[in-house]
């Protein structure tokens, strides 16, 4: 049982009990976590539909466990993400329960932390600071998504126009070097936070810190999760730095997490501010990254930030979208983009050059122009930070012999070893719309078999490819042959459970796989199987129908996860035949993938 609050804590506003109620946790799931889980580096083949359908009961149980002091974080799936030159950082994919718990803490702490924030020129969160509309986004500089916020952009542009020098810097290995005790002291100083809540927060954080083997906890290092919780905490740890910069620069600075930029008129001013900044950071056990710190003149800032290049891309992006929406030709725009790119590609490869290159790929994803294909093999091999843009580009271009060759060569190469890259290739191939008789269908299945045993994530990537392009017997054979890879992993067992709708007609093989999952005791995989069976118990609810039909909006690709769930429902013999036939006919009008349509048409409803 957890301890009872003492009188000293009772006057605190943010209490442990108020934070963890099922209603707030449900809101966190709906507003942030559900979409956040769909944007992980590795996706779930069941789309966490089991959690979503039963979240009310699950979250009540989680809430009670937390309040009773018996909640334990679930095992998480660890991945590695290449930063540069083969050097990787570790990232965790949490269970939906743990993700909801962390996000609930974020939502509870946010008002307290926002009240303590000394400056509005520091940012941390994508989900809490979106621009009102696309028209509000000024993509003057080639930052990542979080740096597309207008205030952030406009301020840096102002530095290059009104100051003689712009200083760019960041903090060395910031997340890895945050000491928990110091972070706790900082949060406590903001007041109005229940001590028990702080205890639980750091209990959760420690559970998500990467620990090789069974080494003891180091007491430092915020976990790398693709959610707001660690970012909010890392953000709040630097408020004293924001106050210092605000005073020293008269408000002419911006900070995104550990990236810091400010404007000055003299080099000696820049050095003085940097010296004081580093001394202040030292009191927190962290330091500036001097390898990335620059004092740039106006001309150097022009080369570093490439503002004119970015303005061109922004202008062309908006123009091309307008023309496409109106049905007009974009031939002339394609020529202008190609000509501009040739000049850009000859520029010095310094500063934000690689980010601008990524933006050209994003623009060419809209125009569907193939002129950038010749640079793809080099980018995939040497620039991990641009691979996601290349994957989007090849998804947009659609299937071709050259695109498949580039992707398959990369997947089989020694350069493709980090988990997002492996899965990213598979996701592009699965998202392509191939006709049932397309020659690439067999090539993709062959590629899946050739790469499946390289790593657990290679197995997952291959499972996705064969689940879409392979036959039921090929799928059974693949799962059985690689059982030594997935049977010891709760996360991978979930994925195997998710593909069982495709093999249910092979009764012996289906029962064999279900037995292996049951014998291994993987509760998450069993929950998937139970959810699939529950979908056969009665006609779909309105909420489940909305999910299956992918909402009311247009979409590029019907997800494989939803197709597997639809396949399960249409195969349920205890559901009315006419009901299932009507459901299939309606689905066929909504699904835009010729392979899925062909499979549904050929499915025998009996």
Coordinates of C-alpha atoms in Angstrom, one line a residue:
X1 CA 0.0 0.0 0.0
X2 CA 1.2 3.5 -0.8
X3 CA 1.9 5.9 2.2
X4 CA -0.7 8.4 3.3
X5 CA 0.0 12.1 2.7
X6 CA 1.4 14.0 5.6
X7 CA -0.1 17.4 6.7
X8 CA 3.0 19.0 5.1
X9 CA 1.9 17.7 1.7
X10 CA -1.8 18.2 2.1
X11 CA -1.8 21.9 1.0
X12 CA -0.4 21.0 -2.4
X13 CA -2.9 21.5 -5.2
X14 CA -1.8 18.8 -7.6
X15 CA -2.6 15.6 -5.8
X16 CA -1.9 12.0 -6.6
X17 CA -5.5 11.1 -6.4
X18 CA -6.7 13.9 -8.8
X19 CA -4.1 13.0 -11.4
X20 CA -4.9 9.3 -11.8
X21 CA -8.6 8.9 -12.4
X22 CA -10.0 6.9 -15.2
X23 CA -11.6 9.9 -16.9
X24 CA -8.3 11.9 -17.2
X25 CA -6.5 8.8 -18.4
X26 CA -9.2 8.2 -21.1
X27 CA -8.8 11.8 -22.3
X28 CA -5.0 11.3 -22.5
X29 CA -5.5 8.2 -24.7
X30 CA -8.0 9.9 -27.0
X31 CA -6.2 13.2 -27.4
X32 CA -2.6 12.1 -27.5
X33 CA -1.6 8.5 -27.0
X34 CA -3.8 6.8 -29.6
X35 CA -2.2 8.8 -32.4
X36 CA 1.2 8.7 -30.7
X37 CA 1.2 4.9 -30.8
X38 CA 0.5 5.1 -34.5
X39 CA 3.6 7.3 -35.0
X40 CA 6.1 5.0 -33.2
X41 CA 9.1 3.8 -35.2
X42 CA 7.6 0.3 -35.2
X43 CA 3.8 -0.2 -35.5
X44 CA 1.5 -2.8 -34.0
X45 CA -0.2 -5.1 -36.5
X46 CA -3.4 -5.0 -34.4
X47 CA -3.2 -1.2 -34.0
X48 CA -3.8 -1.7 -30.3
X49 CA -7.4 -2.2 -31.1
X50 CA -7.8 -4.6 -28.2
X51 CA -6.8 -1.8 -25.8
X52 CA -9.0 0.8 -27.5
X53 CA -12.1 -1.4 -27.4
X54 CA -11.7 -2.3 -23.7
X55 CA -10.0 0.8 -22.5
X56 CA -12.7 1.7 -20.0
X57 CA -12.2 -1.4 -18.0
X58 CA -8.4 -1.5 -18.5
X59 CA -7.9 2.1 -17.3
X60 CA -10.1 1.6 -14.3
X61 CA -7.9 -1.3 -13.3
X62 CA -4.7 0.7 -14.0
X63 CA -6.0 3.6 -11.9
X64 CA -6.8 1.4 -9.0
X65 CA -3.4 -0.3 -9.1
X66 CA -1.6 3.0 -9.1
X67 CA -3.6 4.3 -6.1
X68 CA -3.0 1.0 -4.3
X69 CA 0.8 1.3 -5.0
X70 CA 0.9 -2.0 -6.9
X71 CA 1.2 -0.8 -10.5
X72 CA 4.2 -2.2 -12.4
X73 CA 5.2 -1.0 -15.9
X74 CA 4.9 -3.6 -18.6
X75 CA 7.9 -5.0 -20.5
X76 CA 8.7 -2.6 -23.4
X77 CA 10.3 -3.2 -26.8
X78 CA 13.7 -1.7 -27.1
X79 CA 14.9 -0.4 -30.5
X80 CA 18.1 1.4 -31.7
X81 CA 17.9 4.5 -33.8
X82 CA 21.0 5.5 -35.8
X83 CA 22.0 9.1 -35.3
X84 CA 25.1 9.3 -37.5
X85 CA 28.0 7.2 -38.7
X86 CA 26.6 4.1 -37.1
X87 CA 26.3 5.6 -33.6
X88 CA 22.8 4.9 -32.2
X89 CA 20.6 5.9 -29.4
X90 CA 18.2 3.6 -27.6
X91 CA 14.5 4.2 -27.7
X92 CA 11.6 2.3 -26.1
X93 CA 8.2 1.4 -27.4
X94 CA 5.9 1.4 -24.3
X95 CA 2.7 -0.5 -23.8
X96 CA -0.5 1.6 -24.3
X97 CA -1.1 1.4 -20.6
X98 CA 2.3 2.9 -19.7
X99 CA 2.1 5.5 -22.4
X100 CA -1.3 6.6 -21.0
X101 CA 0.2 6.8 -17.5
X102 CA 3.1 8.9 -18.6
X103 CA 0.9 11.2 -20.7
X104 CA -1.5 11.6 -17.8
X105 CA 1.4 12.8 -15.7
X106 CA 2.3 15.3 -18.5
X107 CA -1.2 16.7 -18.6
X108 CA -1.3 17.1 -14.8
X109 CA 2.2 18.7 -14.6
X110 CA 1.8 21.0 -17.6
X111 CA -0.1 23.8 -15.9
X112 CA 2.3 23.9 -13.0
X113 CA 5.4 23.9 -15.3
X114 CA 3.8 26.5 -17.6
X115 CA 3.3 28.8 -14.7
X116 CA 6.9 28.5 -13.8
X117 CA 8.2 29.1 -17.3
X118 CA 10.1 32.4 -17.4
X119 CA 10.0 32.9 -21.2
X120 CA 7.8 32.1 -24.1
X121 CA 10.8 31.6 -26.4
X122 CA 11.4 28.0 -25.4
X123 CA 9.5 25.1 -26.9
X124 CA 9.3 21.4 -26.3
X125 CA 6.1 19.8 -27.5
X126 CA 4.5 19.1 -30.8
X127 CA 1.1 18.2 -29.5
X128 CA 0.6 21.2 -27.3
X129 CA 1.8 24.0 -29.6
X130 CA 0.4 23.5 -33.1
X131 CA -0.1 26.4 -35.4
X132 CA -3.8 27.2 -36.0
X133 CA -3.6 26.3 -39.7
X134 CA -1.2 25.6 -42.5
X135 CA -1.3 29.3 -43.5
X136 CA 0.2 30.2 -40.1
X137 CA 3.3 28.1 -40.8
X138 CA 6.3 30.0 -42.0
X139 CA 8.9 27.4 -43.1
X140 CA 11.7 29.9 -43.5
X141 CA 14.2 27.6 -42.0
X142 CA 14.8 23.9 -42.5
X143 CA 14.2 22.7 -39.0
X144 CA 12.4 19.5 -38.1
X145 CA 8.6 19.6 -37.4
X146 CA 8.8 21.2 -34.0
X147 CA 10.8 24.1 -35.4
X148 CA 8.1 25.0 -38.0
X149 CA 6.3 27.0 -35.4
X150 CA 5.9 30.6 -36.6
X151 CA 7.3 32.4 -33.5
X152 CA 10.4 30.1 -33.5
X153 CA 11.0 30.7 -37.2
X154 CA 10.4 34.4 -37.2
X155 CA 12.7 35.1 -34.3
X156 CA 15.7 33.3 -35.9
X157 CA 15.0 35.2 -39.2
X158 CA 14.9 38.4 -37.2
X159 CA 18.4 37.5 -35.7
X160 CA 19.9 37.2 -39.2
X161 CA 18.4 40.5 -40.3
X162 CA 18.9 42.7 -37.2
X163 CA 22.1 41.4 -35.6
X164 CA 25.7 41.2 -36.8
X165 CA 26.1 37.7 -35.5
X166 CA 23.9 34.7 -34.7
X167 CA 25.0 32.1 -32.2
X168 CA 23.9 28.5 -32.5
X169 CA 24.6 25.9 -29.9
X170 CA 23.2 22.9 -28.1
X171 CA 23.8 20.9 -24.9
X172 CA 26.0 17.8 -25.1
X173 CA 24.1 14.5 -24.7
X174 CA 21.4 16.4 -22.9
X175 CA 18.9 13.7 -22.1
X176 CA 21.5 11.2 -21.1
X177 CA 23.1 13.5 -18.6
X178 CA 20.1 14.7 -16.6
X179 CA 20.5 13.7 -13.0
X180 CA 17.2 12.5 -11.5
X181 CA 17.8 14.0 -8.1
X182 CA 18.5 17.5 -9.5
X183 CA 15.4 17.2 -11.8
X184 CA 13.3 16.3 -8.9
X185 CA 14.6 19.3 -6.9
X186 CA 13.7 21.6 -9.8
X187 CA 10.2 20.2 -10.2
X188 CA 9.6 20.4 -6.4
X189 CA 10.7 24.1 -6.4
X190 CA 7.8 24.9 -8.8
X191 CA 5.5 23.9 -5.9
X192 CA 2.0 22.5 -5.8
X193 CA 3.1 19.0 -6.7
X194 CA 2.2 16.1 -4.4
X195 CA 5.3 14.3 -3.2
X196 CA 3.8 10.9 -3.8
X197 CA 3.1 11.9 -7.4
X198 CA 6.8 12.9 -7.8
X199 CA 7.8 9.5 -6.3
X200 CA 5.6 7.7 -8.9
X201 CA 6.9 9.8 -11.7
X202 CA 10.5 8.9 -11.1
X203 CA 9.5 5.3 -10.4
X204 CA 8.1 5.2 -13.9
X205 CA 11.1 7.0 -15.5
X206 CA 13.5 4.6 -13.9
X207 CA 11.6 1.7 -15.4
X208 CA 12.1 3.2 -18.9
X209 CA 15.7 4.0 -18.6
X210 CA 17.8 1.8 -20.9
X211 CA 19.8 -0.6 -18.8
X212 CA 22.1 -3.2 -20.4
X213 CA 21.9 -6.6 -18.8
X214 CA 21.3 -6.2 -15.0
X215 CA 23.4 -3.2 -14.2
X216 CA 22.1 -1.0 -11.3
X217 CA 20.3 2.2 -12.0
X218 CA 22.6 5.2 -12.5
X219 CA 20.1 7.8 -11.3
X220 CA 20.5 9.8 -14.5
X221 CA 19.3 9.8 -18.1
X222 CA 15.8 10.6 -19.2
X223 CA 14.3 7.8 -21.3
X224 CA 14.1 8.2 -25.0
X225 CA 10.3 7.9 -25.7
X226 CA 8.3 9.2 -28.6
X227 CA 5.9 11.0 -26.3
X228 CA 5.8 14.4 -24.5
X229 CA 6.5 13.2 -21.0
X230 CA 10.4 13.1 -21.1
X231 CA 10.4 16.3 -23.3
X232 CA 8.3 18.2 -20.8
X233 CA 10.6 17.3 -18.0
X234 CA 13.7 18.0 -20.0
X235 CA 12.2 21.4 -21.0
X236 CA 11.4 22.4 -17.4
X237 CA 15.0 21.5 -16.3
X238 CA 16.3 24.5 -18.3
X239 CA 14.1 27.3 -17.1
X240 CA 17.0 28.9 -15.2
X241 CA 18.9 28.9 -18.5
X242 CA 15.9 30.6 -20.2
X243 CA 15.9 33.3 -17.5
X244 CA 19.6 33.9 -18.0
X245 CA 19.3 34.1 -21.8
X246 CA 16.3 36.4 -21.6
X247 CA 18.2 38.8 -19.4
X248 CA 21.5 38.7 -21.3
X249 CA 20.0 38.9 -24.8
X250 CA 17.1 41.2 -24.1
X251 CA 14.8 38.4 -25.2
X252 CA 16.6 37.8 -28.5
X253 CA 16.9 34.1 -28.1
X254 CA 15.0 30.9 -28.9
X255 CA 15.4 27.4 -27.5
X256 CA 14.0 24.1 -28.6
X257 CA 14.8 21.6 -25.9
X258 CA 18.6 21.6 -25.9
X259 CA 19.1 23.6 -29.1
X260 CA 19.9 27.3 -28.3
X261 CA 20.1 30.2 -30.8
X262 CA 20.5 33.9 -30.1
X263 CA 21.5 37.2 -31.8
X264 CA 24.3 39.6 -30.8
X265 CA 26.1 42.6 -32.4
X266 CA 29.7 41.8 -31.1
X267 CA 31.7 38.6 -30.9
X268 CA 32.8 39.5 -27.4
X269 CA 29.2 39.6 -26.3
X270 CA 28.6 36.2 -27.8
X271 CA 31.7 34.8 -25.9
X272 CA 30.6 36.4 -22.6
X273 CA 27.1 34.9 -22.9
X274 CA 28.4 31.5 -23.8
X275 CA 30.8 31.5 -20.9
X276 CA 28.1 32.3 -18.4
X277 CA 25.7 29.8 -20.0
X278 CA 28.2 27.0 -19.8
X279 CA 29.0 27.9 -16.1
X280 CA 25.3 27.8 -15.3
X281 CA 24.8 24.5 -17.1
X282 CA 27.7 23.0 -15.1
X283 CA 25.7 23.5 -11.9
X284 CA 23.2 21.0 -13.4
X285 CA 25.9 18.5 -14.4
X286 CA 25.7 19.3 -18.1
X287 CA 27.7 21.3 -20.6
X288 CA 27.5 23.1 -24.0
X289 CA 28.5 21.0 -27.0
X290 CA 31.4 23.0 -28.2
X291 CA 31.7 20.9 -31.4
X292 CA 28.3 22.3 -32.5
X293 CA 28.6 25.8 -31.2
X294 CA 29.1 28.5 -33.8
X295 CA 29.3 32.3 -33.9
X296 CA 28.0 33.2 -37.4
X297 CA 28.3 36.5 -39.2
X298 CA 25.4 37.6 -41.4
X299 CA 27.0 36.0 -44.5
X300 CA 27.8 32.8 -42.6
X301 CA 24.3 32.7 -41.2
X302 CA 23.0 33.0 -44.8
X303 CA 25.0 29.9 -45.7
X304 CA 24.1 28.1 -42.5
X305 CA 20.4 28.6 -42.5
X306 CA 19.8 28.9 -46.3
X307 CA 16.7 31.2 -45.8
X308 CA 16.3 32.0 -49.5
X309 CA 16.3 28.3 -50.4
X310 CA 13.7 27.6 -47.8
X311 CA 11.5 30.5 -48.9
X312 CA 11.5 29.0 -52.4
X313 CA 10.5 25.6 -51.2
X314 CA 7.7 27.0 -49.0
X315 CA 6.4 29.1 -51.9
X316 CA 6.5 26.2 -54.4
X317 CA 4.9 23.8 -51.9
X318 CA 1.9 26.1 -51.4
X319 CA 1.7 26.9 -55.2
X320 CA 1.9 23.2 -56.2
X321 CA -0.8 22.2 -53.7
X322 CA -3.1 24.9 -55.0
X323 CA -2.6 23.9 -58.6
X324 CA -3.1 20.2 -57.9
X325 CA -6.3 20.9 -56.0
X326 CA -7.6 22.9 -58.9
X327 CA -6.7 20.2 -61.4
X328 CA -4.2 22.4 -63.3
X329 CA -0.8 21.3 -64.7
X330 CA 2.3 21.6 -62.6
X331 CA 4.8 20.9 -65.5
X332 CA 6.3 24.4 -65.3
X333 CA 6.6 24.2 -61.5
X334 CA 8.5 20.9 -61.8
X335 CA 11.0 22.5 -64.2
X336 CA 11.6 25.4 -61.8
X337 CA 12.1 23.0 -58.9
X338 CA 14.6 20.9 -60.9
X339 CA 16.6 24.0 -61.9
X340 CA 16.6 25.4 -58.4
X341 CA 17.7 22.1 -57.0
X342 CA 20.7 21.8 -59.3
X343 CA 22.0 25.1 -58.0
X344 CA 21.3 24.1 -54.4
X345 CA 23.1 20.8 -54.7
X346 CA 26.3 22.6 -55.6
X347 CA 26.3 24.7 -52.4
X348 CA 28.6 24.0 -49.4
X349 CA 27.2 21.1 -47.3
X350 CA 27.3 22.9 -44.0
X351 CA 24.7 24.0 -41.4
X352 CA 21.2 23.1 -42.4
X353 CA 22.0 21.9 -45.9
X354 CA 20.9 18.3 -45.2
X355 CA 17.5 19.6 -43.8
X356 CA 16.9 21.6 -47.0
X357 CA 17.7 18.4 -49.0
X358 CA 15.0 16.6 -47.0
X359 CA 12.6 19.4 -47.8
X360 CA 13.2 19.0 -51.5
X361 CA 12.3 15.3 -51.2
X362 CA 9.1 16.3 -49.3
X363 CA 8.3 18.7 -52.1
X364 CA 8.9 16.1 -54.8
X365 CA 6.6 13.7 -52.9
X366 CA 3.9 16.2 -53.7
X367 CA 4.8 16.7 -57.3
X368 CA 5.6 13.0 -57.7
X369 CA 8.7 13.9 -59.8
X370 CA 11.3 11.1 -60.1
X371 CA 14.3 13.4 -60.7
X372 CA 15.6 12.9 -57.2
X373 CA 15.8 9.1 -57.4
X374 CA 19.4 9.0 -58.5
X375 CA 20.5 10.4 -55.1
X376 CA 18.5 7.9 -53.0
X377 CA 21.1 5.1 -52.6
X378 CA 23.7 7.5 -51.3
X379 CA 21.2 9.1 -48.9
X380 CA 19.9 5.8 -47.5
X381 CA 23.5 4.6 -46.9
X382 CA 25.0 7.7 -45.4
X383 CA 22.3 10.1 -44.0
X384 CA 20.0 8.3 -41.5
X385 CA 18.3 11.6 -40.6
X386 CA 16.9 11.9 -44.2
X387 CA 15.6 8.3 -44.6
X388 CA 12.1 9.1 -43.4
X389 CA 11.8 11.7 -46.2
X390 CA 13.1 9.3 -48.8
X391 CA 10.6 6.6 -47.6
X392 CA 7.7 9.1 -47.9
X393 CA 9.0 10.1 -51.4
X394 CA 9.1 6.4 -52.6
X395 CA 5.7 5.8 -51.1
X396 CA 4.3 8.8 -53.0
X397 CA 6.0 7.7 -56.3
X398 CA 4.5 4.2 -56.0
X399 CA 5.9 0.9 -57.2
X400 CA 8.6 0.7 -59.8
X401 CA 11.5 -1.6 -60.6
X402 CA 14.1 1.1 -59.7
X403 CA 12.4 2.1 -56.4
X404 CA 12.1 -1.6 -55.3
X405 CA 15.8 -2.2 -56.2
X406 CA 16.9 0.8 -54.2
X407 CA 14.9 -0.3 -51.2
X408 CA 15.7 -3.9 -51.3
X409 CA 19.4 -3.3 -51.8
X410 CA 19.4 -1.0 -48.8
X411 CA 17.4 -3.5 -46.6
X412 CA 19.9 -6.2 -47.4
X413 CA 23.0 -4.0 -46.9
X414 CA 25.0 -3.6 -43.7
X415 CA 24.0 0.1 -43.6
X416 CA 20.4 -0.9 -42.7
X417 CA 20.8 -2.1 -39.2
X418 CA 18.7 0.3 -37.0
X419 CA 15.1 -0.5 -36.3
X420 CA 13.3 2.5 -37.9
X421 CA 15.2 2.0 -41.1
X422 CA 14.4 -1.7 -41.3
X423 CA 10.7 -1.2 -40.6
X424 CA 10.6 1.9 -42.8
X425 CA 11.5 -0.1 -45.9
X426 CA 8.8 -2.7 -45.2
X427 CA 6.2 0.0 -44.6
X428 CA 6.8 1.6 -48.0
X429 CA 6.5 -1.8 -49.7
X430 CA 3.3 -2.6 -47.8
X431 CA 1.8 0.8 -48.6
X432 CA 2.3 0.4 -52.3
X433 CA -0.9 -0.5 -54.3
X434 CA 0.0 -3.6 -56.4
X435 CA -2.4 -5.5 -58.6
X436 CA -2.9 -9.2 -57.6
X437 CA -0.7 -10.3 -60.5
X438 CA 2.0 -7.7 -60.2
X439 CA 5.5 -9.2 -60.5
X440 CA 6.7 -7.3 -57.5
X441 CA 4.4 -9.2 -55.2
X442 CA 6.6 -12.3 -55.4
X443 CA 9.8 -10.2 -55.3
X444 CA 8.7 -8.7 -52.0
X445 CA 7.8 -12.1 -50.5
X446 CA 11.2 -13.3 -51.6
X447 CA 12.9 -10.3 -50.0
X448 CA 11.0 -10.9 -46.8
X449 CA 12.3 -14.5 -46.5
X450 CA 15.9 -13.4 -47.3
X451 CA 16.1 -10.8 -44.5
X452 CA 13.8 -12.2 -41.8
X453 CA 16.4 -13.8 -39.6
X454 CA 18.8 -10.9 -39.4
X455 CA 17.2 -9.4 -36.3
X456 CA 13.8 -9.4 -34.4
X457 CA 12.8 -6.2 -36.2
X458 CA 13.8 -7.8 -39.5
X459 CA 11.3 -10.6 -38.6
X460 CA 8.6 -8.0 -37.9
X461 CA 9.3 -6.2 -41.2
X462 CA 9.1 -9.5 -43.0
X463 CA 5.9 -10.5 -41.2
X464 CA 4.2 -7.3 -42.5
X465 CA 5.3 -7.9 -46.1
X466 CA 4.2 -11.6 -46.1
X467 CA 0.9 -10.8 -44.3
X468 CA 0.0 -8.6 -47.2
X469 CA 1.7 -10.2 -50.2
X470 CA 2.0 -13.9 -49.2
X471 CA -0.6 -16.7 -49.3
X472 CA -2.0 -18.1 -46.1
X473 CA 0.3 -21.2 -46.4
X474 CA 3.4 -19.0 -47.0
X475 CA 2.4 -17.0 -43.9
X476 CA 2.1 -20.1 -41.8
X477 CA 5.3 -21.5 -43.1
X478 CA 7.1 -18.2 -42.3
X479 CA 5.8 -17.9 -38.8
X480 CA 6.6 -21.5 -38.0
X481 CA 10.1 -21.4 -39.4
X482 CA 10.9 -18.3 -37.3
X483 CA 9.2 -19.3 -34.1
X484 CA 12.5 -19.2 -32.2
X485 CA 12.6 -15.4 -32.9
X486 CA 9.1 -14.4 -31.8
X487 CA 8.0 -16.9 -29.2
X488 CA 10.2 -15.3 -26.5
X489 CA 9.0 -11.8 -27.1
X490 CA 5.7 -10.4 -25.9
X491 CA 5.7 -7.7 -28.5
X492 CA 6.5 -10.0 -31.4
X493 CA 4.0 -12.6 -30.2
X494 CA 1.3 -9.8 -30.4
X495 CA 2.2 -9.3 -34.0
X496 CA 1.9 -13.0 -34.8
X497 CA -1.5 -13.1 -33.0
X498 CA -2.6 -10.2 -35.2
X499 CA -2.1 -12.1 -38.5
X500 CA -4.1 -15.2 -37.4
X501 CA -7.3 -14.1 -39.3
X502 CA -5.4 -14.9 -42.6
X503 CA -4.7 -18.5 -41.5
X504 CA -7.9 -19.5 -39.6
X505 CA -8.9 -21.8 -42.5
X506 CA -5.8 -23.8 -42.0
X507 CA -7.2 -25.1 -38.7
X508 CA -4.3 -27.3 -37.7
X509 CA -1.7 -24.5 -38.2
X510 CA -3.9 -21.9 -36.5
X511 CA -4.4 -24.1 -33.4
X512 CA -0.7 -24.8 -33.3
X513 CA 0.3 -21.1 -33.3
X514 CA -2.4 -20.3 -30.7
X515 CA -1.1 -23.1 -28.5
X516 CA 2.5 -21.8 -28.7
X517 CA 1.3 -18.4 -27.7
X518 CA -0.7 -19.8 -24.8
X519 CA 2.1 -22.0 -23.6
X520 CA 4.5 -19.1 -23.6
X521 CA 2.1 -17.1 -21.5
X522 CA 2.2 -13.9 -23.5
X523 CA -0.8 -12.0 -22.1
X524 CA -0.6 -9.2 -24.7
X525 CA -0.8 -11.7 -27.5
X526 CA -3.6 -13.6 -25.8
X527 CA -5.5 -10.3 -25.4
X528 CA -5.2 -9.8 -29.2
X529 CA -6.6 -13.3 -29.8
X530 CA -9.4 -12.7 -27.4
X531 CA -10.3 -9.4 -29.1
X532 CA -10.4 -11.1 -32.5
X533 CA -12.8 -13.7 -31.1
X534 CA -14.9 -11.1 -29.4
X535 CA -15.4 -9.3 -32.8
X536 CA -17.1 -12.5 -33.9
X537 CA -19.6 -12.5 -31.1
X538 CA -22.0 -9.9 -32.3
X539 CA -22.4 -7.2 -35.1
X540 CA -20.1 -4.3 -35.0
X541 CA -20.9 -1.3 -32.7
X542 CA -21.1 2.1 -34.3
X543 CA -17.6 2.9 -32.9
X544 CA -16.1 -0.3 -34.3
X545 CA -17.7 0.4 -37.7
X546 CA -16.3 3.9 -37.7
X547 CA -12.8 2.4 -37.0
X548 CA -13.1 -0.3 -39.6
X549 CA -14.3 2.2 -42.3
X550 CA -11.4 4.4 -41.4
X551 CA -13.5 7.4 -40.4
X552 CA -15.1 9.7 -42.9
X553 CA -12.0 11.3 -44.3
X554 CA -10.1 10.5 -47.5
X555 CA -6.9 8.5 -47.0
X556 CA -3.9 7.4 -49.1
X557 CA -3.6 3.9 -47.9
X558 CA -6.0 1.5 -46.2
X559 CA -3.9 0.1 -43.2
X560 CA -2.9 -3.5 -43.2
X561 CA -3.9 -3.7 -39.5
X562 CA -7.5 -2.8 -40.3
X563 CA -7.6 -5.1 -43.3
X564 CA -6.7 -8.0 -41.0
X565 CA -9.4 -7.1 -38.6
X566 CA -11.9 -6.8 -41.4
X567 CA -10.8 -10.2 -42.7
X568 CA -11.5 -11.7 -39.3
X569 CA -15.0 -10.3 -39.1
X570 CA -15.9 -11.4 -42.6
X571 CA -14.7 -14.9 -41.8
X572 CA -16.8 -15.2 -38.7
X573 CA -19.3 -18.1 -39.4
X574 CA -21.5 -17.3 -36.4
X575 CA -22.3 -13.8 -37.8
X576 CA -25.2 -13.6 -40.2
X577 CA -24.2 -14.3 -43.9
X578 CA -26.2 -11.4 -45.4
X579 CA -24.7 -9.1 -42.7
X580 CA -21.2 -10.0 -43.6
X581 CA -21.9 -9.8 -47.4
X582 CA -23.3 -6.3 -47.0
X583 CA -20.3 -5.4 -44.8
X584 CA -17.9 -6.7 -47.5
X585 CA -19.7 -4.8 -50.3
X586 CA -19.5 -1.6 -48.3
X587 CA -15.8 -2.1 -47.4
X588 CA -14.9 -2.7 -51.1
X589 CA -16.2 0.8 -51.9
X590 CA -13.9 2.3 -49.1
X591 CA -10.7 0.3 -49.6
X592 CA -8.5 1.7 -52.3
X593 CA -5.9 -1.1 -52.5
X594 CA -6.5 -3.5 -55.5
X595 CA -4.9 -6.5 -53.6
X596 CA -7.2 -6.1 -50.6
X597 CA -10.3 -5.7 -52.8
X598 CA -9.4 -8.8 -54.7
X599 CA -8.9 -10.8 -51.5
X600 CA -12.3 -9.6 -50.1
X601 CA -14.1 -10.4 -53.3
X602 CA -12.6 -14.0 -53.3
X603 CA -13.3 -14.6 -49.6
X604 CA -16.0 -17.3 -49.3
X605 CA -18.6 -16.1 -46.9
X606 CA -20.4 -19.2 -45.5

